[in-house]
Tab-separated table of C-alpha atoms in Angstrom:
chain	number	residue	atom	x	y	z
A	1128	MET	CA	-0.046	0.121	-0.060
A	1129	PHE	CA	1.206	3.277	-0.600
A	1130	CYS	CA	0.160	6.840	1.009
A	1131	PRO	CA	-2.054	8.780	-0.965
A	1132	GLU	CA	-0.730	12.220	0.691
A	1133	CYS	CA	3.058	11.531	0.339
A	1134	GLY	CA	3.258	8.483	-1.932
A	1135	SER	CA	5.476	6.526	0.679
A	1136	THR	CA	5.209	2.813	0.230
A	1137	ASP	CA	7.500	1.614	3.169
A	1138	LYS	CA	5.947	3.273	6.084
A	1139	LYS	CA	3.586	1.961	8.898
A	1140	MET	CA	0.038	2.766	7.596
A	1141	VAL	CA	-2.665	4.264	9.863
A	1142	GLY	CA	-6.102	3.827	8.364
A	1143	ASP	CA	-5.354	4.994	4.648
A	1144	ILE	CA	-2.297	7.225	5.377
A	1145	CYS	CA	1.153	6.645	6.787
A	1146	ILE	CA	2.359	7.160	10.112
A	1147	ASP	CA	4.146	10.397	9.431
A	1148	CYS	CA	1.227	11.994	7.420
A	1149	PHE	CA	-1.238	10.615	10.261
A	1150	LEU	CA	1.166	12.586	13.006
A	1151	LYS	CA	1.668	15.450	11.019
A	1152	ASP	CA	-1.775	17.140	11.921
A	1153	PHE	CA	-2.114	14.873	15.327
A	1154	GLN	CA	-2.543	16.745	18.575
A	1155	MET	CA	-1.920	14.562	21.850
A	1156	ILE	CA	-3.457	17.075	24.053
A	1157	GLU	CA	-6.131	19.726	23.987
A	1158	ILE	CA	-5.870	22.573	25.980
A	1159	PRO	CA	-7.203	26.133	25.620
A	1160	GLU	CA	-4.946	28.852	24.875
A	1161	ARG	CA	-6.418	31.249	27.546
A	1162	ILE	CA	-7.610	29.742	30.673
A	1163	GLU	CA	-9.625	31.850	33.456
A	1164	VAL	CA	-9.178	31.063	37.066
A	1165	THR	CA	-11.417	32.968	39.709
A	1166	ILE	CA	-10.126	32.910	43.403
A	1167	CYS	CA	-11.066	34.791	46.376
A	1168	LYS	CA	-8.767	37.989	46.978
A	1169	HIS	CA	-9.406	37.310	50.838
A	1170	CYS	CA	-9.323	33.870	51.593
A	1171	ASN	CA	-8.017	32.206	48.249
A	1172	SER	CA	-11.028	30.246	47.811
A	1173	LYS	CA	-11.483	29.092	44.243
A	1174	LEU	CA	-14.610	29.133	41.933
A	1175	GLU	CA	-15.114	25.892	40.170
A	1176	GLU	CA	-18.008	24.846	38.035
A	1177	GLY	CA	-20.085	27.334	39.783
A	1178	LYS	CA	-18.825	26.300	43.314
A	1179	TRP	CA	-16.497	27.903	45.738
A	1180	SER	CA	-14.298	25.746	47.186
A	1181	GLU	CA	-11.261	26.616	50.067
A	1182	SER	CA	-7.864	26.059	48.701
A	1183	ASN	CA	-5.492	28.344	50.418
A	1184	LEU	CA	-2.972	27.399	47.814
A	1185	PRO	CA	-0.038	29.719	46.835
A	1186	GLU	CA	-0.661	31.454	43.318
A	1187	GLU	CA	1.688	29.195	41.138
A	1188	GLU	CA	0.031	26.049	42.630
A	1189	ILE	CA	-3.294	27.382	41.499
A	1190	VAL	CA	-1.945	27.945	37.814
A	1191	TYR	CA	-0.428	24.454	37.813
A	1192	ARG	CA	-3.878	23.122	38.761
A	1193	ALA	CA	-5.745	25.068	36.308
A	1194	LEU	CA	-3.341	23.949	33.647
A	1195	GLU	CA	-3.724	20.368	34.716
A	1196	ARG	CA	-7.646	20.490	35.025
A	1197	ASN	CA	-7.661	21.810	31.323
A	1198	ILE	CA	-5.498	19.226	29.691
A	1199	LYS	CA	-7.570	16.621	27.526
A	1200	ILE	CA	-5.201	13.474	26.244
A	1201	ASN	CA	-5.997	11.802	23.139
A	1202	ASP	CA	-7.007	8.073	23.687
A	1203	LEU	CA	-4.158	7.038	21.264
A	1204	VAL	CA	-1.444	8.409	23.486
A	1205	GLU	CA	0.486	5.856	25.412
A	1206	ASN	CA	3.322	6.430	28.265
A	1207	GLU	CA	2.881	10.250	28.156
A	1208	ILE	CA	4.713	12.681	30.226
A	1209	ILE	CA	3.713	16.416	30.581
A	1210	ASP	CA	5.745	19.050	31.946
A	1211	LEU	CA	4.332	22.296	33.060
A	1212	GLU	CA	6.307	25.496	33.004
A	1213	ILE	CA	5.312	28.932	34.239
A	1214	GLU	CA	7.670	31.160	32.039
A	1215	GLN	CA	6.746	34.565	33.586
A	1216	ILE	CA	3.896	36.260	35.414
A	1217	LYS	CA	2.763	39.564	34.314
A	1218	GLY	CA	0.198	41.236	36.519
A	1219	SER	CA	-2.634	38.628	37.098
A	1220	THR	CA	-1.610	36.662	33.849
A	1221	ALA	CA	0.717	33.736	33.922
A	1222	GLU	CA	2.222	32.922	30.510
A	1223	CYS	CA	3.070	29.006	30.594
A	1224	VAL	CA	4.402	26.442	28.534
A	1225	VAL	CA	2.877	22.851	28.347
A	1226	ILE	CA	5.135	20.339	26.825
A	1227	VAL	CA	4.140	16.852	26.014
A	1228	TYR	CA	6.003	13.553	25.332
A	1229	GLY	CA	4.197	10.243	24.233
A	1230	GLU	CA	3.996	7.535	21.926
A	1231	VAL	CA	1.468	7.104	19.078
A	1232	TYR	CA	1.416	3.788	17.236
A	1233	GLY	CA	4.884	3.043	18.863
A	1234	THR	CA	6.281	6.269	17.498
A	1235	GLY	CA	7.374	8.935	19.968
A	1236	ILE	CA	6.615	12.501	19.707
A	1237	GLU	CA	6.703	15.760	21.488
A	1238	GLU	CA	4.435	18.578	21.446
A	1239	THR	CA	4.393	22.084	22.724
A	1240	HIS	CA	1.443	24.440	23.794
A	1241	ASP	CA	1.598	28.021	24.933
A	1242	VAL	CA	-1.240	29.207	27.476
A	1243	ASP	CA	-1.884	31.930	29.346
A	1244	VAL	CA	-3.727	31.324	32.745
A	1245	LYS	CA	-5.629	34.783	33.833
A	1246	ILE	CA	-6.281	34.850	37.596
A	1247	ILE	CA	-9.418	36.944	38.263
A	1248	ARG	CA	-9.695	38.026	41.895
A	1249	THR	CA	-13.021	38.850	43.283
A	1250	ALA	CA	-14.767	38.263	46.755
A	1251	CYS	CA	-16.459	35.001	47.512
A	1252	PRO	CA	-20.095	34.938	48.961
A	1253	THR	CA	-18.516	34.046	52.534
A	1254	CYS	CA	-16.009	37.040	52.409
A	1255	SER	CA	-18.369	39.417	50.945
A	1256	LYS	CA	-20.678	38.756	53.785
A	1257	ILE	CA	-17.706	39.145	56.536
A	1258	GLN	CA	-16.850	42.554	54.795
A	1259	SER	CA	-20.175	43.905	54.899
A	1260	GLY	CA	-20.616	42.789	58.568
A	1261	TYR	CA	-23.146	40.476	57.793
A	1262	TYR	CA	-24.707	38.431	60.803
A	1263	GLU	CA	-27.383	35.757	61.196
A	1264	SER	CA	-27.824	35.931	64.877
A	1265	VAL	CA	-27.358	38.089	68.030
A	1266	ILE	CA	-26.700	36.558	71.269
A	1267	GLN	CA	-28.206	38.599	74.186
A	1268	PHE	CA	-26.339	38.134	77.466
A	1269	ARG	CA	-28.654	39.152	80.221
A	1270	ALA	CA	-29.077	38.282	83.954
A	1271	ASP	CA	-32.687	37.876	85.914
A	1272	ASN	CA	-32.965	40.818	88.408
A	1273	ARG	CA	-29.501	42.099	88.830
A	1274	GLU	CA	-26.513	43.741	86.911
A	1275	ILE	CA	-24.066	41.599	85.402
A	1276	HIS	CA	-20.650	41.987	86.985
A	1277	PRO	CA	-17.544	43.055	85.165
A	1278	GLU	CA	-15.896	39.977	85.853
A	1279	GLU	CA	-18.828	37.959	84.340
A	1280	TYR	CA	-18.513	40.160	81.133
A	1281	GLU	CA	-14.723	39.674	80.989
A	1282	LYS	CA	-15.399	35.866	81.037
A	1283	ALA	CA	-18.277	35.906	78.570
A	1284	ASP	CA	-15.904	37.818	76.100
A	1285	LYS	CA	-13.508	34.867	76.418
A	1286	ILE	CA	-16.037	32.155	76.117
A	1287	VAL	CA	-17.573	33.928	72.994
A	1288	ALA	CA	-13.906	34.499	71.603
A	1289	ARG	CA	-12.712	30.844	72.332
A	1290	THR	CA	-15.882	29.228	70.812
A	1291	LEU	CA	-15.521	31.418	67.493
A	1292	ASN	CA	-11.892	30.355	67.318
A	1293	LYS	CA	-12.866	26.555	67.627
A	1294	GLN	CA	-15.748	26.943	65.199
A	1295	TYR	CA	-13.769	28.912	62.490
A	1296	LYS	CA	-12.242	25.618	61.401
A	1297	LYS	CA	-15.420	24.514	59.980
A	1298	ASP	CA	-17.573	27.665	59.714
A	1299	LYS	CA	-15.991	30.797	58.018
A	1300	LEU	CA	-18.831	32.761	59.311
A	1301	ALA	CA	-17.957	32.049	62.747
A	1302	TYR	CA	-16.963	35.919	63.828
A	1303	CYS	CA	-18.348	38.619	65.585
A	1304	PRO	CA	-18.514	41.650	63.717
A	1305	GLN	CA	-20.046	43.765	66.655
A	1306	ILE	CA	-20.653	43.627	70.445
A	1307	ALA	CA	-23.387	46.207	71.759
A	1308	LYS	CA	-22.557	46.942	75.175
A	1309	LEU	CA	-26.040	47.751	76.580
A	1310	LYS	CA	-27.161	48.721	80.112
A	1311	GLU	CA	-29.090	45.455	80.396
A	1312	GLY	CA	-26.129	43.297	78.985
A	1313	HIS	CA	-23.977	42.752	75.994
A	1314	ASP	CA	-25.494	41.711	72.534
A	1315	TYR	CA	-22.839	39.600	70.467
A	1316	TYR	CA	-23.856	39.714	66.679
A	1317	ILE	CA	-22.337	36.408	65.593
A	1318	GLY	CA	-22.250	35.765	61.575
A	1319	SER	CA	-23.870	32.054	61.470
A	1320	LEU	CA	-26.874	30.831	62.869
A	1321	LYS	CA	-25.059	27.481	63.642
A	1322	THR	CA	-22.234	28.984	65.500
A	1323	GLY	CA	-24.520	31.522	67.318
A	1324	ARG	CA	-26.178	28.435	68.985
A	1325	LYS	CA	-22.863	27.166	69.904
A	1326	VAL	CA	-21.737	30.465	71.524
A	1327	ALA	CA	-25.058	30.391	73.363
A	1328	ASN	CA	-24.554	27.086	74.747
A	1329	ALA	CA	-21.066	27.777	75.695
A	1330	LEU	CA	-22.299	30.740	77.856
A	1331	LYS	CA	-24.930	28.504	79.281
A	1332	ASP	CA	-22.585	25.791	80.126
A	1333	GLU	CA	-20.475	28.210	82.010
A	1334	PHE	CA	-23.099	30.485	83.638
A	1335	GLY	CA	-26.103	28.295	83.659
A	1336	GLY	CA	-29.517	29.938	82.632
A	1337	ILE	CA	-32.130	29.732	79.985
A	1338	ILE	CA	-31.742	29.949	76.362
A	1339	LYS	CA	-34.780	31.222	74.192
A	1340	GLU	CA	-34.599	32.009	70.496
A	1341	SER	CA	-36.661	34.728	68.594
A	1342	PRO	CA	-36.718	34.989	64.982
A	1343	ARG	CA	-37.215	38.371	63.395
A	1344	LEU	CA	-38.166	39.256	59.724
A	1345	ILE	CA	-35.712	41.085	58.049
A	1346	SER	CA	-36.606	41.112	54.298
A	1347	GLU	CA	-37.936	38.877	51.584
A	1348	ASP	CA	-35.954	36.833	49.371
A	1349	LYS	CA	-37.249	38.099	45.901
A	1350	SER	CA	-36.402	34.929	43.817
A	1351	THR	CA	-38.454	32.692	46.202
A	1352	GLY	CA	-40.892	34.893	47.918
A	1353	LYS	CA	-39.815	33.414	51.306
A	1354	GLY	CA	-39.089	35.485	54.341
A	1355	LEU	CA	-35.491	36.294	55.340
A	1356	TYR	CA	-34.842	36.147	59.304
A	1357	ARG	CA	-32.350	36.834	62.058
A	1358	ILE	CA	-32.436	34.916	65.047
A	1359	TRP	CA	-32.015	36.417	68.401
A	1360	ILE	CA	-30.936	34.194	70.917
A	1361	SER	CA	-31.238	34.958	74.696
A	1362	VAL	CA	-28.971	33.818	77.239
A	1363	ARG	CA	-30.502	34.574	80.707
A	1364	ILE	CA	-28.233	33.734	83.486
A	1365	PRO	CA	-29.951	33.278	87.052
A	1366	GLU	CA	-30.318	35.782	89.761
A	1367	PHE	CA	-28.412	33.845	92.049
A	1368	GLU	CA	-24.647	33.488	92.120
A	1369	ILE	CA	-22.313	30.995	93.842
A	1370	GLY	CA	-22.303	32.001	97.679
A	1371	ASP	CA	-25.853	33.230	97.579
A	1372	PHE	CA	-28.646	31.882	99.808
A	1373	ILE	CA	-31.599	30.283	98.242
A	1374	GLU	CA	-34.975	28.806	99.446
A	1375	TYR	CA	-36.061	25.684	97.639
A	1376	GLN	CA	-38.769	23.350	98.869
A	1377	ASP	CA	-38.894	24.853	102.084
A	1378	LYS	CA	-34.991	24.471	102.824
A	1379	ILE	CA	-32.272	27.150	102.660
A	1380	LEU	CA	-29.333	26.524	100.643
A	1381	GLN	CA	-25.967	28.211	100.063
A	1382	VAL	CA	-25.393	28.108	96.228
A	1383	GLU	CA	-22.059	25.766	95.934
A	1384	ASP	CA	-22.120	25.217	92.036
A	1385	ILE	CA	-23.928	26.355	88.996
A	1386	GLY	CA	-23.688	24.063	85.999
A	1387	LYS	CA	-25.560	23.967	82.411
A	1388	ASN	CA	-28.289	21.450	83.742
A	1389	ARG	CA	-28.212	21.843	87.541
A	1390	VAL	CA	-27.716	23.849	90.555
A	1391	VAL	CA	-25.903	22.491	93.717
A	1392	GLY	CA	-26.548	23.813	96.953
A	1393	ILE	CA	-25.746	23.034	100.600
A	1394	ASP	CA	-28.589	22.939	103.372
A	1395	ILE	CA	-27.251	25.674	106.015
A	1396	GLU	CA	-28.975	23.743	108.636
A	1397	SER	CA	-28.229	19.876	108.067
A	1398	ASN	CA	-25.156	20.659	105.852
A	1399	LYS	CA	-26.632	18.219	103.104
A	1400	LYS	CA	-25.952	18.348	99.634
A	1401	HIS	CA	-28.930	18.978	97.180
A	1402	THR	CA	-28.953	19.136	93.456
A	1403	ILE	CA	-31.847	20.891	91.643
A	1404	PRO	CA	-32.371	20.273	88.070
A	1405	TRP	CA	-32.413	23.409	86.050
A	1406	LYS	CA	-36.079	22.889	84.970
A	1407	ASP	CA	-36.985	23.118	88.621
A	1408	THR	CA	-34.937	26.571	89.134
A	1409	GLU	CA	-37.958	28.830	88.591
A	1410	SER	CA	-38.916	27.331	92.267
A	1411	ILE	CA	-36.001	29.021	93.675
A	1412	LYS	CA	-36.258	32.206	95.708
A	1413	VAL	CA	-33.144	34.222	96.420
A	1414	ILE	CA	-33.160	35.311	99.911
A	1415	LYS	CA	-29.566	36.643	100.807
A	1416	LYS	CA	-26.528	37.474	98.640
A	1417	ALA	CA	-23.060	36.174	99.436
A	1418	LYS	CA	-21.918	39.923	100.380
A	1419	ASP	CA	-24.650	39.557	103.166
A	1420	VAL	CA	-22.495	37.206	105.323
A	1421	GLU	CA	-21.141	38.525	108.422
A	1422	LYS	CA	-18.419	37.838	110.703
A	1423	ALA	CA	-18.611	37.775	114.459
A	1424	GLY	CA	-16.445	36.772	117.172
A	1425	VAL	CA	-16.927	33.667	119.602
A	1426	ILE	CA	-17.268	34.803	123.352
A	1427	SER	CA	-18.029	31.542	124.813
A	1428	LYS	CA	-18.299	27.709	124.067
A	1429	SER	CA	-20.019	24.656	125.368
A	1430	PRO	CA	-19.911	21.192	124.008
A	1431	THR	CA	-23.114	21.903	121.846
A	1432	THR	CA	-23.115	25.782	121.492
A	1433	ILE	CA	-20.917	28.741	121.104
A	1434	GLN	CA	-21.908	32.404	122.049
A	1435	ILE	CA	-21.180	35.270	119.684
A	1436	LEU	CA	-21.662	39.037	119.655
A	1437	ASP	CA	-24.552	40.273	117.325
A	1438	PRO	CA	-22.643	42.351	114.671
A	1439	THR	CA	-25.634	44.976	114.775
A	1440	ASP	CA	-26.230	45.511	118.488
A	1441	TYR	CA	-23.607	43.547	120.152
A	1442	SER	CA	-26.130	41.325	121.903
A	1443	VAL	CA	-24.976	37.803	122.893
A	1444	VAL	CA	-26.464	35.101	120.747
A	1445	ASP	CA	-26.397	31.453	121.241
A	1446	LEU	CA	-25.712	29.287	118.281
A	1447	GLU	CA	-25.862	25.398	117.861
A	1448	VAL	CA	-22.542	23.912	116.790
A	1449	LYS	CA	-22.731	21.410	113.941
A	1450	ASP	CA	-20.668	18.185	114.207
A	1451	ASN	CA	-18.219	19.332	111.539
A	1452	LEU	CA	-17.557	22.822	113.311
A	1453	THR	CA	-16.680	21.348	116.835
A	1454	ASP	CA	-12.920	22.888	116.496
A	1455	ILE	CA	-14.106	26.268	117.112
A	1456	ASN	CA	-12.776	28.018	119.796
A	1457	ILE	CA	-13.188	31.191	122.054
A	1458	GLY	CA	-11.646	34.297	120.303
A	1459	ASP	CA	-12.088	32.747	116.647
A	1460	GLU	CA	-14.156	34.726	114.319
A	1461	VAL	CA	-16.801	32.653	112.312
A	1462	ASP	CA	-19.133	33.342	109.311
A	1463	ILE	CA	-22.695	33.831	110.077
A	1464	ILE	CA	-25.732	34.871	107.947
A	1465	LYS	CA	-29.009	36.392	109.435
A	1466	ILE	CA	-32.395	34.914	107.717
A	1467	ASN	CA	-35.823	35.666	109.039
A	1468	ASP	CA	-34.298	37.134	112.353
A	1469	TYR	CA	-32.377	33.859	112.959
A	1470	TYR	CA	-28.280	33.524	112.914
A	1471	TYR	CA	-27.239	30.575	111.014
A	1472	LEU	CA	-23.629	29.474	111.834
A	1473	LEU	CA	-21.927	28.679	108.362
A	1474	ASN	CA	-19.099	26.392	107.554
């Protein structure tokens, strides 16, 4: 057989033509002369097939991956080796060379393509939201029937920051664009509702209290006609604090611990520990604060009682000594609390 294009009769034939004529117009790969890559100028996320994906890759690596993704290798090519080179970067355009080595029908060939990769920098939807101060939830940090102390605000700020830092690994909207410091408490504006709920639970775990959510309509999605809401999340911490005195089921307890699911108190008469589920805390009545504890000097002692001077009028008061307080001696100062005109000796 002879090749109708070159007239050769001694070469390998591919179909109706010889291998040389076949390879003359054969391309091992297809690749566009210009490739555009859209990345976020803030977080380096990459837009691919209409979806943003996190990459955090250096610019050169983004260029190499764009080249690889756009190469289509002909099925006839075997043992291919592809070299990618960035010759220079001018502004936002990388001028590249793609060199291909391979075999087609047992014949080794080489092919070179010049490709420009244009990097388009914009802002991804998440970063656009962050730049605009976008938020989906507001945490309202409040206390029942009392002011929140400066040290409680300081602790709450640290809890919020720690939770946001932990959440940021999986939620880029885990940020706080604003803290409104109001007379009644702090409002923490949180980027995402998911993280807002994590923050609210973290505050409740530390301070106890009750969480309630209240959605507020802010606008309407024109494309769907559905309402767009922001969620206000109230974290209301209890009126009582550790060290305060509360009445619960006719017992007077001194608060020892406050947790996310319960309150622990010590009966100031029997010294027994009681655990109150949080759902029952509405039955708690605060009767004295920790700051109301007074000190009194012991002026006399018997096996079962001690005598103190009333801190108010210096009259003599007899107090029963509990088993765990038998080491009190004359001249010692003891802690006492006056409730319903009766003095209780405290541990």
